[in-house]
Coordinates of C-alpha atoms in Angstrom, one line a residue:
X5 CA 0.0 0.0 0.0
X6 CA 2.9 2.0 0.8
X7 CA 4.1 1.3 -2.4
X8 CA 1.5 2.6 -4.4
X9 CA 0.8 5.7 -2.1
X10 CA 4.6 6.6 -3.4
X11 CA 3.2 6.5 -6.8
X12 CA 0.0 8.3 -6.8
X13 CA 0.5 11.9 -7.7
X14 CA 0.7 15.1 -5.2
X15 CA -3.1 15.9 -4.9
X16 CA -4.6 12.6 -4.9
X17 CA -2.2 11.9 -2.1
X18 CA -3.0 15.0 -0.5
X19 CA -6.6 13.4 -0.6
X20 CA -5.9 10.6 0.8
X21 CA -4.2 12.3 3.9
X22 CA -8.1 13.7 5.1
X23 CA -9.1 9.9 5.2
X24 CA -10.4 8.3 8.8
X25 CA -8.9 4.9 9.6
X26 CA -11.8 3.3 8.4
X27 CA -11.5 4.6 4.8
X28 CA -7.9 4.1 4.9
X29 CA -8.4 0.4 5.4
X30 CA -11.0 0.1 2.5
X31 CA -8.5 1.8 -0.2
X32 CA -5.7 -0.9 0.8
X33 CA -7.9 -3.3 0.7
X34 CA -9.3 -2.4 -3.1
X35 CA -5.6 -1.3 -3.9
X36 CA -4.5 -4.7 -3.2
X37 CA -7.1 -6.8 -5.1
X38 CA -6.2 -4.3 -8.3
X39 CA -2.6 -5.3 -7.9
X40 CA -3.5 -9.3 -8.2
X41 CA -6.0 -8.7 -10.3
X42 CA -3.9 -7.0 -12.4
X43 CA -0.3 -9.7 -12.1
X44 CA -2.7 -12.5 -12.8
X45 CA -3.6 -10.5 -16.9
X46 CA -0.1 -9.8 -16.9
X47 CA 0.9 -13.4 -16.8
X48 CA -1.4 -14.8 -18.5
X49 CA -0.9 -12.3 -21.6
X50 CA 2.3 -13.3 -21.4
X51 CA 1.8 -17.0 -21.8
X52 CA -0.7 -16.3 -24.9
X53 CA 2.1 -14.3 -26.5
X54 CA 4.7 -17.0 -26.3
X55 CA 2.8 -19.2 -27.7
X56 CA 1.8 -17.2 -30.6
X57 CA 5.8 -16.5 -31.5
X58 CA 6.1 -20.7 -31.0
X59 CA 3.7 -21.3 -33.4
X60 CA 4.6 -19.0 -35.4
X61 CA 8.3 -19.9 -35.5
X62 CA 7.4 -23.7 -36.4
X63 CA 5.5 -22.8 -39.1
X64 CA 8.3 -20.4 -40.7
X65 CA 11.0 -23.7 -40.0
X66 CA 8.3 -25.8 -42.0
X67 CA 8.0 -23.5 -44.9
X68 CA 12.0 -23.4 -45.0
X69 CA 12.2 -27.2 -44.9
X70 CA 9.6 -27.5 -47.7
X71 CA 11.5 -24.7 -49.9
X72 CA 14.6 -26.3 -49.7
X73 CA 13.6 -29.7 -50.8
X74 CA 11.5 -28.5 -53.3
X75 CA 15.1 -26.7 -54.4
X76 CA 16.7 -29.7 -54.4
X77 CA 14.2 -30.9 -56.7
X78 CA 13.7 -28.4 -59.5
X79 CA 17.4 -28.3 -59.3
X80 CA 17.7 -32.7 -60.0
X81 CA 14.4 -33.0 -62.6
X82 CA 15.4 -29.3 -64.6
X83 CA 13.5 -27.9 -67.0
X84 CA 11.5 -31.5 -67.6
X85 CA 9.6 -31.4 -64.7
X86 CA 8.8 -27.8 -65.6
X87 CA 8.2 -28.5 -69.4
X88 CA 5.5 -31.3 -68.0
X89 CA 3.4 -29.2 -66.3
X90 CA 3.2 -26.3 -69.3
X91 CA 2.7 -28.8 -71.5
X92 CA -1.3 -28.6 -73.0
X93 CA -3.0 -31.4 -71.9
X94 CA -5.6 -32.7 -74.5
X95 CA -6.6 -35.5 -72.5
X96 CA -10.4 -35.4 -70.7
X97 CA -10.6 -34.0 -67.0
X98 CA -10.5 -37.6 -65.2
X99 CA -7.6 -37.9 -66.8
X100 CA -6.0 -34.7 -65.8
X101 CA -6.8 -35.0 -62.4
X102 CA -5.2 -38.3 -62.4
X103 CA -2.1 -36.9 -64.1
X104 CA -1.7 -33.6 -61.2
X105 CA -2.3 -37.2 -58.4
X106 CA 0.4 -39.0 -59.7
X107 CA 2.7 -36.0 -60.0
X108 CA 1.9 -35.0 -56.5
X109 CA 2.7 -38.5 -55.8
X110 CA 5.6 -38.7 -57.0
X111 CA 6.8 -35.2 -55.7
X112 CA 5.8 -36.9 -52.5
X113 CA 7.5 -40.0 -52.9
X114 CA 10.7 -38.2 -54.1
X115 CA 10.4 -35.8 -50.5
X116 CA 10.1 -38.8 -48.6
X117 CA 13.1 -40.6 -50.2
X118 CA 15.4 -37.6 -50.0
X119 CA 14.4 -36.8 -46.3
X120 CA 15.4 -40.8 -45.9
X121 CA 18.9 -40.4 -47.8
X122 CA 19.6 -37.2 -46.2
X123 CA 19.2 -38.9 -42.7
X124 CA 20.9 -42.3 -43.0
X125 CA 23.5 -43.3 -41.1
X126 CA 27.1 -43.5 -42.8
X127 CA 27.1 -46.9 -42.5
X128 CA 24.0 -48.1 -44.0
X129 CA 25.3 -45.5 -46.9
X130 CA 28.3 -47.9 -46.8
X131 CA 26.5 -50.9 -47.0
X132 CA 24.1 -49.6 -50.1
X133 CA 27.3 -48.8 -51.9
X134 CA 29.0 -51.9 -51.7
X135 CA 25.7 -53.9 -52.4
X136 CA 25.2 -51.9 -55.4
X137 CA 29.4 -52.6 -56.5
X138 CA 28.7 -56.3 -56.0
X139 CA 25.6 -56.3 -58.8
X140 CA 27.3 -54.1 -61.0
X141 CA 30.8 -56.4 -60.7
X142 CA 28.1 -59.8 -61.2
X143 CA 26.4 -58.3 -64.2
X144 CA 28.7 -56.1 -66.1
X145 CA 32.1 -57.5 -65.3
X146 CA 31.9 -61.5 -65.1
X147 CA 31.3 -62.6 -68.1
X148 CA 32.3 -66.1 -70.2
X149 CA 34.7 -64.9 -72.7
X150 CA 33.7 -64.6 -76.6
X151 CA 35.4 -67.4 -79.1
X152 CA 35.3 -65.9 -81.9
X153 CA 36.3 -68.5 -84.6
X154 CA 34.5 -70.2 -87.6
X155 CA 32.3 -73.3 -87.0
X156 CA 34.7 -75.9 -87.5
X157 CA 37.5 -78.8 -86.0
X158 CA 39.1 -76.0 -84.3
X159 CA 36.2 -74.8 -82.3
X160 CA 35.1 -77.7 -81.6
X161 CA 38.8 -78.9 -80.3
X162 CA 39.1 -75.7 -78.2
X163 CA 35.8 -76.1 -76.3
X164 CA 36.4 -79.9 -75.6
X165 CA 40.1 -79.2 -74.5
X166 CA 40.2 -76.0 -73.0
X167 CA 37.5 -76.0 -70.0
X168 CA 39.3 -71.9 -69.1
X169 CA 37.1 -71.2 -72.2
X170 CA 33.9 -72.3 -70.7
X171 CA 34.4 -71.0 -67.3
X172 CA 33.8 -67.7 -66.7
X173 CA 36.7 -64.6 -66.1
X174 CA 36.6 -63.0 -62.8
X175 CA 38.9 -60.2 -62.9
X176 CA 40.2 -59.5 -59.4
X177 CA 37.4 -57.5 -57.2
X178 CA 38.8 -54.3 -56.6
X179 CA 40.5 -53.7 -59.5
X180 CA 38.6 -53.9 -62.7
X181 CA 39.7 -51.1 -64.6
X182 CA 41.6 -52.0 -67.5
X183 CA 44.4 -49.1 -66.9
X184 CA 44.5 -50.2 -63.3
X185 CA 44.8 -53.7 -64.7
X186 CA 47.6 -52.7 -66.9
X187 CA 49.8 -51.4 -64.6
X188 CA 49.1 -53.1 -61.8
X189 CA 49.7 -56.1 -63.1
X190 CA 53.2 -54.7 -64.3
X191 CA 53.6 -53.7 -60.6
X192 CA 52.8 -57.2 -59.0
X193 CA 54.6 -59.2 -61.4
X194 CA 58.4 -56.7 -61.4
X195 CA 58.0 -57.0 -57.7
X196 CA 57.1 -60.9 -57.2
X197 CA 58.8 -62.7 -59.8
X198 CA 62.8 -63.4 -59.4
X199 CA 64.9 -63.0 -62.2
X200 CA 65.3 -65.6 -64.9
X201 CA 68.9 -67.3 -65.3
X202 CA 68.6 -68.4 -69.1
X203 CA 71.5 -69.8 -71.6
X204 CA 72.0 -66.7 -73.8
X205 CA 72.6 -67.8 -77.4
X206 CA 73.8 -64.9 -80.0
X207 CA 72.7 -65.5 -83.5
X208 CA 74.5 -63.7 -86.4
X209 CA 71.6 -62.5 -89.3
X210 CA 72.9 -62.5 -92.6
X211 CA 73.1 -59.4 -92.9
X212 CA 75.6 -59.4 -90.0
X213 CA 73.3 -58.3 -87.3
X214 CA 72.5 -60.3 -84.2
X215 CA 69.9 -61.2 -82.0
X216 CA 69.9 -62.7 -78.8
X217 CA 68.1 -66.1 -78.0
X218 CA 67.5 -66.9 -73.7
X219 CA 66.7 -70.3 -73.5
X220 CA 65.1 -71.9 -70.1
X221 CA 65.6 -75.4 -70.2
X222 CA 65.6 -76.2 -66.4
X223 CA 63.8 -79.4 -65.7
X224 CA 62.8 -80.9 -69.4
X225 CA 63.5 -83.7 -71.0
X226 CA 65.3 -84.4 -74.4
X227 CA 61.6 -84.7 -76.2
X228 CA 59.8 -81.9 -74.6
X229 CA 58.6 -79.2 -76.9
X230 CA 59.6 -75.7 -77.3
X231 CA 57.9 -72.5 -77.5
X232 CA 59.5 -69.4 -78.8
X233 CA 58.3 -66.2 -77.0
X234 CA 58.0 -62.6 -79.2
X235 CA 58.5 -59.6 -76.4
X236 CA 56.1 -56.3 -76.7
X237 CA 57.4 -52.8 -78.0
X238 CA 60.2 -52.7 -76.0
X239 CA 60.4 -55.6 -74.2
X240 CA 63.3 -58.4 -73.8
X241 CA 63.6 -61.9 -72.0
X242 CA 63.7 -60.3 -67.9
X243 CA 60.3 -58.0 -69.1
X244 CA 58.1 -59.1 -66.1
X245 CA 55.1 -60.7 -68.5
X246 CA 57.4 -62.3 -70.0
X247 CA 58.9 -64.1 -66.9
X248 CA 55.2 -64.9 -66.2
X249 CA 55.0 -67.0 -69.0
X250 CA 58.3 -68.6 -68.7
X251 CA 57.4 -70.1 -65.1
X252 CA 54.2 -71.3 -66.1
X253 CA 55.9 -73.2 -69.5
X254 CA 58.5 -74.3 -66.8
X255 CA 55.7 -75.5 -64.7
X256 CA 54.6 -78.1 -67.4
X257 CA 57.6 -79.2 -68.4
X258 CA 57.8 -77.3 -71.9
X259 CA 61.5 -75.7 -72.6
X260 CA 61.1 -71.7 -73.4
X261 CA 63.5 -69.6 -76.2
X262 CA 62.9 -65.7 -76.2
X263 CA 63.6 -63.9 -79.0
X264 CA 65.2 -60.8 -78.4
X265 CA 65.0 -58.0 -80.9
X266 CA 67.8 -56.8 -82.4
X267 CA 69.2 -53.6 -79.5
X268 CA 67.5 -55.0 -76.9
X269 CA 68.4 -57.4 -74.1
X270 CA 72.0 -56.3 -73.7
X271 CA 73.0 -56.6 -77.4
X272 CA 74.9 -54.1 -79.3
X273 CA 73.8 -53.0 -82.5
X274 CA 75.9 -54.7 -85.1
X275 CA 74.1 -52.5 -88.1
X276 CA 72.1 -49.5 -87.6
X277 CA 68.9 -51.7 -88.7
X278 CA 66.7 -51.9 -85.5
X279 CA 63.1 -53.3 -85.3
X280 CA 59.7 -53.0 -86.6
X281 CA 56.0 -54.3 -86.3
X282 CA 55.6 -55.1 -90.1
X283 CA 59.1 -56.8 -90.5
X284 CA 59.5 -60.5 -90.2
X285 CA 63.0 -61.3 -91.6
X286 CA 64.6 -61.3 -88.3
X287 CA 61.8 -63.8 -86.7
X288 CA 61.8 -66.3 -90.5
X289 CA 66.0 -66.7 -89.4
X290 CA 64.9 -67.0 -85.4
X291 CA 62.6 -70.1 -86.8
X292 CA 64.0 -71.8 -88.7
X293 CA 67.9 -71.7 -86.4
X294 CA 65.0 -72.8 -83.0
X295 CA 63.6 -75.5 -85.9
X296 CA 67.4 -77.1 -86.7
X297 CA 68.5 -76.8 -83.0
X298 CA 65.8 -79.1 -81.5
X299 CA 65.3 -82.5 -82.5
X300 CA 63.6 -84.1 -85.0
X301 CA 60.7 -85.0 -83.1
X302 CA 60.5 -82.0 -80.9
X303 CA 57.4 -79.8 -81.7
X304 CA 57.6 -76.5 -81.3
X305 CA 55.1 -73.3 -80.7
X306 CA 55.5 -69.5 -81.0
X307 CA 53.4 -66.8 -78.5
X308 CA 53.7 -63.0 -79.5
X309 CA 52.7 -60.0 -77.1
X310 CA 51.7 -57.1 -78.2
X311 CA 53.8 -55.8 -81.1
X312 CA 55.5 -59.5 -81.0
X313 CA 52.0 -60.8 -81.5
X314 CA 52.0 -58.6 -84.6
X315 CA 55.5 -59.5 -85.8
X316 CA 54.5 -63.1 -85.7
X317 CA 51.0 -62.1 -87.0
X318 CA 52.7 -61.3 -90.0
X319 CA 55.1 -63.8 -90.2
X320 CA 52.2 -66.4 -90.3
X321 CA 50.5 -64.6 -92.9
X322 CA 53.3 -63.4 -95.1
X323 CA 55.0 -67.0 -94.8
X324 CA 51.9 -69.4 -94.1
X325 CA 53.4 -73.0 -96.0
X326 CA 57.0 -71.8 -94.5
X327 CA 55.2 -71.3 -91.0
X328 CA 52.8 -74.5 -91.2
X329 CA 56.2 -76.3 -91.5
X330 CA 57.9 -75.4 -88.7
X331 CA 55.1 -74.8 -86.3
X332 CA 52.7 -76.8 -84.8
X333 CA 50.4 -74.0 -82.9
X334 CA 50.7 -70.5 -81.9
X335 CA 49.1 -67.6 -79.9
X336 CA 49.2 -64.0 -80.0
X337 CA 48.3 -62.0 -76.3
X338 CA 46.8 -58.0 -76.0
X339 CA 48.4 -57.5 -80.2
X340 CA 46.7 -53.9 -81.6
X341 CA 44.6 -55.8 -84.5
X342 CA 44.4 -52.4 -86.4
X343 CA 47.1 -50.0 -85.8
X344 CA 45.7 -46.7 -86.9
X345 CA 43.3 -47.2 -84.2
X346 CA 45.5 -48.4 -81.4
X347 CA 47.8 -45.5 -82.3
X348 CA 44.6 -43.5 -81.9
X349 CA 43.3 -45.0 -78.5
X350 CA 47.0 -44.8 -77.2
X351 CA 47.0 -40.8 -77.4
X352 CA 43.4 -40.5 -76.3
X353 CA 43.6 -38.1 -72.5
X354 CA 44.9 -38.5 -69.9
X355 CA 45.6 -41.8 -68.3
X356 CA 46.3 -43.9 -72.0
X357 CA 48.6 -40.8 -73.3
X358 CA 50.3 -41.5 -70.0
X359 CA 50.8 -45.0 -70.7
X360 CA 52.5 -43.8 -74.4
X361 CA 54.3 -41.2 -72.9
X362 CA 56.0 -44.0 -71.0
X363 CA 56.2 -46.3 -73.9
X364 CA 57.7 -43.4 -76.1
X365 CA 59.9 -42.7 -73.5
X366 CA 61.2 -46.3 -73.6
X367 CA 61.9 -46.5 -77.5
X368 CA 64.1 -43.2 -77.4
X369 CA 65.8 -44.8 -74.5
X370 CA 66.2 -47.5 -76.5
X371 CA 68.0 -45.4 -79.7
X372 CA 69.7 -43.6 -76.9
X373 CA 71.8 -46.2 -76.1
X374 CA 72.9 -46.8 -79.7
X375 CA 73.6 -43.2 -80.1
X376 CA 76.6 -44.0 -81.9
X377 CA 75.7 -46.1 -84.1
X378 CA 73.3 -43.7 -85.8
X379 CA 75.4 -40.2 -85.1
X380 CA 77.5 -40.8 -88.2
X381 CA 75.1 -42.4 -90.5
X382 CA 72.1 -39.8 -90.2
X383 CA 74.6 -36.6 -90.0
X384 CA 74.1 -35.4 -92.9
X385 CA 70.1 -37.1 -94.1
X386 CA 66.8 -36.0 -93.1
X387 CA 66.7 -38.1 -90.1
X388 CA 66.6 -35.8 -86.5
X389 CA 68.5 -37.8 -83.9
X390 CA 68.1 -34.8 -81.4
X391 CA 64.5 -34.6 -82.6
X392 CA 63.8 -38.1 -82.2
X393 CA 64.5 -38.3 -79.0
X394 CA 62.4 -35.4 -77.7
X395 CA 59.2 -37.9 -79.2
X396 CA 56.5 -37.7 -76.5
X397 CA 54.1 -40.5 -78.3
X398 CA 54.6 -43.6 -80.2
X399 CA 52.9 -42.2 -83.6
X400 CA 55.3 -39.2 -83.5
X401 CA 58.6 -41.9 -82.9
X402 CA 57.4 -44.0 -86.1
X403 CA 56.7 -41.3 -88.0
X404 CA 60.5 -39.3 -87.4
X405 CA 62.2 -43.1 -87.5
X406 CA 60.9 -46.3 -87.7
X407 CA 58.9 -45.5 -90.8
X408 CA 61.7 -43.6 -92.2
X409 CA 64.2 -46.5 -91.6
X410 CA 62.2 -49.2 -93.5
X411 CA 61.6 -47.1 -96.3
X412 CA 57.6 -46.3 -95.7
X413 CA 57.1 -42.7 -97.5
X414 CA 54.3 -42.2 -94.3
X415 CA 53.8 -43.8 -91.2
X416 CA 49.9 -44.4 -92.1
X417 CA 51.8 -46.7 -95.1
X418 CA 54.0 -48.3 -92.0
X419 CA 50.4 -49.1 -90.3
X420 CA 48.9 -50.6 -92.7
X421 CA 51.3 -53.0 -93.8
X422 CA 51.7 -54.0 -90.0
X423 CA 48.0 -54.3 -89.0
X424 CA 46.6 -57.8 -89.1
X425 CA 42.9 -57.6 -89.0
X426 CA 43.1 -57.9 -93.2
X427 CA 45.3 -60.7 -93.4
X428 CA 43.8 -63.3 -91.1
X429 CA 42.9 -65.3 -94.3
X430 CA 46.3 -66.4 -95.4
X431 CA 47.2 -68.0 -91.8
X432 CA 47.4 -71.7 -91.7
X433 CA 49.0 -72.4 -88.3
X434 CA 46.5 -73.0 -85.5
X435 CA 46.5 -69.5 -83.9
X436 CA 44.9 -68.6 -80.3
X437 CA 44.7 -65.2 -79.9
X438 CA 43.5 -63.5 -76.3
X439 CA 42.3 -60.2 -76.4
X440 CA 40.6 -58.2 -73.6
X441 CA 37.1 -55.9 -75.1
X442 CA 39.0 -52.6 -72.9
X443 CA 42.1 -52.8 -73.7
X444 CA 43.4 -49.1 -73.6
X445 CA 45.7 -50.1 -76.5
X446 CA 43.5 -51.3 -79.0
X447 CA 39.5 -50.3 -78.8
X448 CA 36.9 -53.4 -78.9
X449 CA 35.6 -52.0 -82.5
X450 CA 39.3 -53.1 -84.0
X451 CA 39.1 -56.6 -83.0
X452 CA 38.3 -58.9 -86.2
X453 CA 35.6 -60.8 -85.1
X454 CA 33.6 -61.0 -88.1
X455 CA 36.5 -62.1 -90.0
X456 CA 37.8 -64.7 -87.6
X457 CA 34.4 -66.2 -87.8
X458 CA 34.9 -66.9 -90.9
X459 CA 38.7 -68.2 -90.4
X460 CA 39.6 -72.0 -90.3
X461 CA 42.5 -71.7 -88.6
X462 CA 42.5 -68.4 -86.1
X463 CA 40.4 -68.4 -82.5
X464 CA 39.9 -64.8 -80.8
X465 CA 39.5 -65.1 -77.2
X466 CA 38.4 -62.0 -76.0
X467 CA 37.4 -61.5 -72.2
X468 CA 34.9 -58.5 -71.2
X469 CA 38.1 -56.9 -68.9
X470 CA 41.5 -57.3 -68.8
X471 CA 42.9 -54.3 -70.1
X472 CA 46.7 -54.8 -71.9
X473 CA 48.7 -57.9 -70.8
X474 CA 46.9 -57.7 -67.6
X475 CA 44.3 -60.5 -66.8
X476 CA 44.3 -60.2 -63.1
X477 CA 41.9 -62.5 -61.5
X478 CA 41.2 -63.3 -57.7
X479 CA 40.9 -61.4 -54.7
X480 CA 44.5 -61.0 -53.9
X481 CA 46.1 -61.7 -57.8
X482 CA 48.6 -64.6 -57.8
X483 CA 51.4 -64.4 -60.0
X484 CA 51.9 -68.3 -60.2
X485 CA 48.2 -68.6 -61.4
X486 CA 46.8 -66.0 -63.5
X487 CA 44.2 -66.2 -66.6
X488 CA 46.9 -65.3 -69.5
X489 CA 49.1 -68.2 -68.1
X490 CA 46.5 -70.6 -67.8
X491 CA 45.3 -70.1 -70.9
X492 CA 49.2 -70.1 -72.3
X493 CA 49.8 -73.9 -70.6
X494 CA 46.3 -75.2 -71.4
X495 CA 46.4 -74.5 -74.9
X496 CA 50.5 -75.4 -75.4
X497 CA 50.4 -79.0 -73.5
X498 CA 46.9 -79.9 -75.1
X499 CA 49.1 -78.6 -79.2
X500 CA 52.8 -79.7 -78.4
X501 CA 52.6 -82.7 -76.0
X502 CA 49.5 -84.3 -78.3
X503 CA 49.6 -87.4 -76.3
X504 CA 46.6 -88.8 -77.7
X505 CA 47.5 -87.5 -81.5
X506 CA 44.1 -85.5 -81.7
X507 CA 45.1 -82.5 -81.8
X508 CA 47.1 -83.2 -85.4
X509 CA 44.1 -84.8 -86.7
X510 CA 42.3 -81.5 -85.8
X511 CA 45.0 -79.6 -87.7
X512 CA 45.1 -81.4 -90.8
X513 CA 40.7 -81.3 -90.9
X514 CA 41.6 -77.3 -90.3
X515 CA 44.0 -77.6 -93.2
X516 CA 41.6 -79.3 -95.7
X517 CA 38.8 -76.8 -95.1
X518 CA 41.7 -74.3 -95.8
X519 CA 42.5 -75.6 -99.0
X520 CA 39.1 -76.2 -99.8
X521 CA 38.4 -72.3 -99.0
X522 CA 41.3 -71.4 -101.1
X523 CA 40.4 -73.2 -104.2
X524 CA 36.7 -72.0 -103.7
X525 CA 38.4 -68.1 -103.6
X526 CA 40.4 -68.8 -106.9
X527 CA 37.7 -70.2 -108.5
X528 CA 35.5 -66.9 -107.7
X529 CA 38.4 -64.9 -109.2
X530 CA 38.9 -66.7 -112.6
X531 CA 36.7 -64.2 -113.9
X532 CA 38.5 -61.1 -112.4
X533 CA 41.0 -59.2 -114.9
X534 CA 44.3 -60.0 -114.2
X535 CA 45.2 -56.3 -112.8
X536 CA 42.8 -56.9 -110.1
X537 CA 44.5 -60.0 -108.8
X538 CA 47.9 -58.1 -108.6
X539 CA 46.4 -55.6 -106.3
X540 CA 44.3 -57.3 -103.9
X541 CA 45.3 -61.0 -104.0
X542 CA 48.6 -62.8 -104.0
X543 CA 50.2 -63.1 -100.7
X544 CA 53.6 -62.1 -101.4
X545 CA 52.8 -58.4 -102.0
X546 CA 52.3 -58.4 -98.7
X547 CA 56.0 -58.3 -98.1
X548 CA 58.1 -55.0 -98.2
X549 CA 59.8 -55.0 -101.4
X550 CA 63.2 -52.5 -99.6
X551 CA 65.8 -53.5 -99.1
X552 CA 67.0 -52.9 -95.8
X553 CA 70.3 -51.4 -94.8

């Protein structure tokens, strides 16, 4: 009461003052009903107001919520979703009605399952994303490999004697790319497999270059058969696929001879000739030296990788009765069946111009180390030594050298005479050939398959990944039993060993459909002028007509 005495103003306190105790005790009295009266609105406004600005504020956190997600929507279905609902609908009202209900429904539907992602935990996110690897690695990466090879005796021969064929590939889990197959299978191999101790054999050319020949011979008998290995670009007898195949050939009892190219594997360059993809004079002296060294009854096989896969391509095709004499079987592993397009695929960006980079980078080591050789000879021609070895791609090396040293007026004339896919027709040696559909060297559009279904004597394998002399298989890859291997001793102890004598009976079916073919082909031409054969048929045009220095 005191209290609001102090407040009142001067007269009405002055008022107050002439007030009996009675009437002094009925104005506290009203004075302090007022002030509970009055606390009790107070509160109670209070309260109302609070929950005003409550509701208020959930509603404004709902209409931010729904404006984001329907963000996040225009900005994932575009202009479509827009263009939908301008579109002029032509249909009758049910029907329109139903359309706007299933739109809603499905704007629904996608609020729901983006309210769901946003929220999950990390590791159900984890969980989804492996699930959805493992169907994705079940459907679109193990696969049975494609044969592509004519109905015929050697088909039939591969699918009864070969079960790897029927089985399907299962590249190693994690790593299914074909450039991480290439080089880590490079990787694995150079760090796991020992070095090689071969008897090096130097053979004099006649036209007084040499070679060297690294035969492993460890653990074979007199009559166990022999098969001559091609290296790749730049490869020699200690490349790390190569050793691969050596211990599996070792494995199964069959002796091993690598071919060398001339420079490489430690050999000095006798005469300024080096190497190239289209050239088989080099490999027709290797042959037939490997063929009067064994004995009699010793059968021997030839495998090319890569560019040795087309050097011995070409030797197959260039000297098929010469070949069919001296071997029994052969296979070709990762060889560019068209060059213009590897060449193409090789420089495509980034991580394939890489790999050529690397590859260039090796050939110009290569005719670094032979610097000598070539200083005096070039000085004064059009050939760039200093030039040459700034090369940054493959293409560019062939074009400044390679092409240049074997007389080609263009390196496009270089790659045609070297690619195979047009020449699979003149082969008569049973030839396995294993190609993987991503390899970064040679695209899956190059690979003959239409034409080796119509070969008698050539079988494409070719395996949905793989990449280039990769093949990696497993969950950890072993470098004792890998795909390319297994393939290489299935297919080599079923030809060489022949126990049961089958496989020559196969061959010589193979060869009388091959004749038969032939004689069908020369009978079609009889009526072709006699220019037209020069150009497109006989054999031995195939065969550069230089002479080499």
């Amino acid at each position: 009461m005191l209290y609001a005495f102090g407040q009142m103003p001067p007269k009405a306190a002055n008022q107050i003052q002439k007030f009996n105790f009675a009437e002094l005790r009925n104005f506290a009295r009203s004075t302090l009903v007022i002030s509970h009266n009055d606390t009790i609105n107070r509160s109670m406004m209070n309260a109302a107001v609070a929950h005003q600005l409550q509701q208020r504020y959930q509603q404004q956190q709902k209409q931010q919520q729904q404006q984001r997600l329907l963000h996040h929507y225009h900005q994932r279905c575009g202009l479509q979703f827009k263009q939908e609902l301008l579109r002029p609908r032509v249909q009758s009202t049910k029907l329109s009605v139903r359309g706007i209900q299933t739109e809603a429904m499905s704007v629904s539907m996608f609020y729901s399952m983006y309210a769901y992602l946003s929220h999950i935990p990390r590791l159900h996110a984890l969980g989804i994303a492996i699930f959805a690897y493992v169907v994705y690695y079940l459907i679109q990466v193990v696969k049975r490999p494609i044969i592509a090879c004519s109905e015929g005796p050697f088909k039939k021969y591969l699918i009864r004697k070969m079960p790897t064929l029927e089985n399907k590939y299962w590249p190693t889990f994690w790593c299914v790319e074909s450039r991480a197959q290439t080089v880590l299978a490079s990787l694995l191999r150079s760090q796991s497999l020992p070095r090689v101790n071969y008897r090096r054999e130097i053979l004099s050319l006649k036209d007084g270059g040499e070679v060297a020949l690294d035969w492993m011979e460890e653990g074979c008998d007199e009559s166990a058969p022999c098969v001559l290995i091609l290296p790749g670009l730049t490869g020699e007898s200690q490349a790390e696929y190569i050793k691969c195949l050596v211990f599996a050939a070792q494995q199964v009892g069959m002796r091993v001879v690598v071919f060398n190219n001339r420079g490489l594997g430690g050999i000095e360059l006798k005469t300024p000739r080096l190497y190239c993809a289209a050239n088989c004079e080099d490999l027709c002296e290797v042959v037939q030296h490997v063929r009067r060294t064994l004995p009699a009854h010793c059968k021997l096989g030839a495998t090319g990788i890569s560019m040795g896969g087309l050097i011995l391509g070409n030797y197959l095709a260039r000297k098929s009765d010469e070949a069919r004499i001296n071997l029994s079987a052969a296979k070709i592993i990762s060889v560019p069946w068209d060059v213009h397009k590897g060449s193409d695929s090789i420089e495509k960006p980034v991580i394939n111009n890489l790999l050529g980079r690397h590859l260039a980078g090796s050939l110009c080591r290569t005719l670094r180390n032979h610097l000598e050789v070539y200083r005096d000879i070039y000085q004064d021609s059009d050939i760039d030594i200093q030039r040459i070895l700034r090369c940054k791609t493959i293409k560019e090396f062939d074009q400044l050298f390679t092409a240049k040293q074997f007389g080609y007026a263009h390196v496009n004339d270089y790659y045609a005479d070297a690619t195979l896919h047009n020449k699979l027709d003149h082969i008569s040696v049973p030839l396995l050939c294993l190609s993987a559909a991503d390899d970064p060297f040679q695209p899956l559009d190059a690979i003959p398959i239409k034409a080796a279904n119509q070969c008698t004597h050539v079988a494409i394998i070719i395996t949905a990944r793989g990449g280039h002399i990769g093949f990696l298989e497993g969950w950890w890859p072993s470098t004792k039993d890998q795909y390319m291997c297994r393939l290489f001793t299935e297919y080599f102890t079923k030809a060489l060993f022949d126990e049961d004598g089958e496989f020559e009976r196969t061959a010589n079916k193979m060869h009388e459909h091959f004749l038969a073919k032939r004689t069908v082909e020369l009978g079609s031409d009889a009526n072709v002028p006699p220019a037209v054969l020069l150009v497109d048929k006989p054999v031995e045009q195939l065969e550069h007509k230089v002479k080499l220095m």
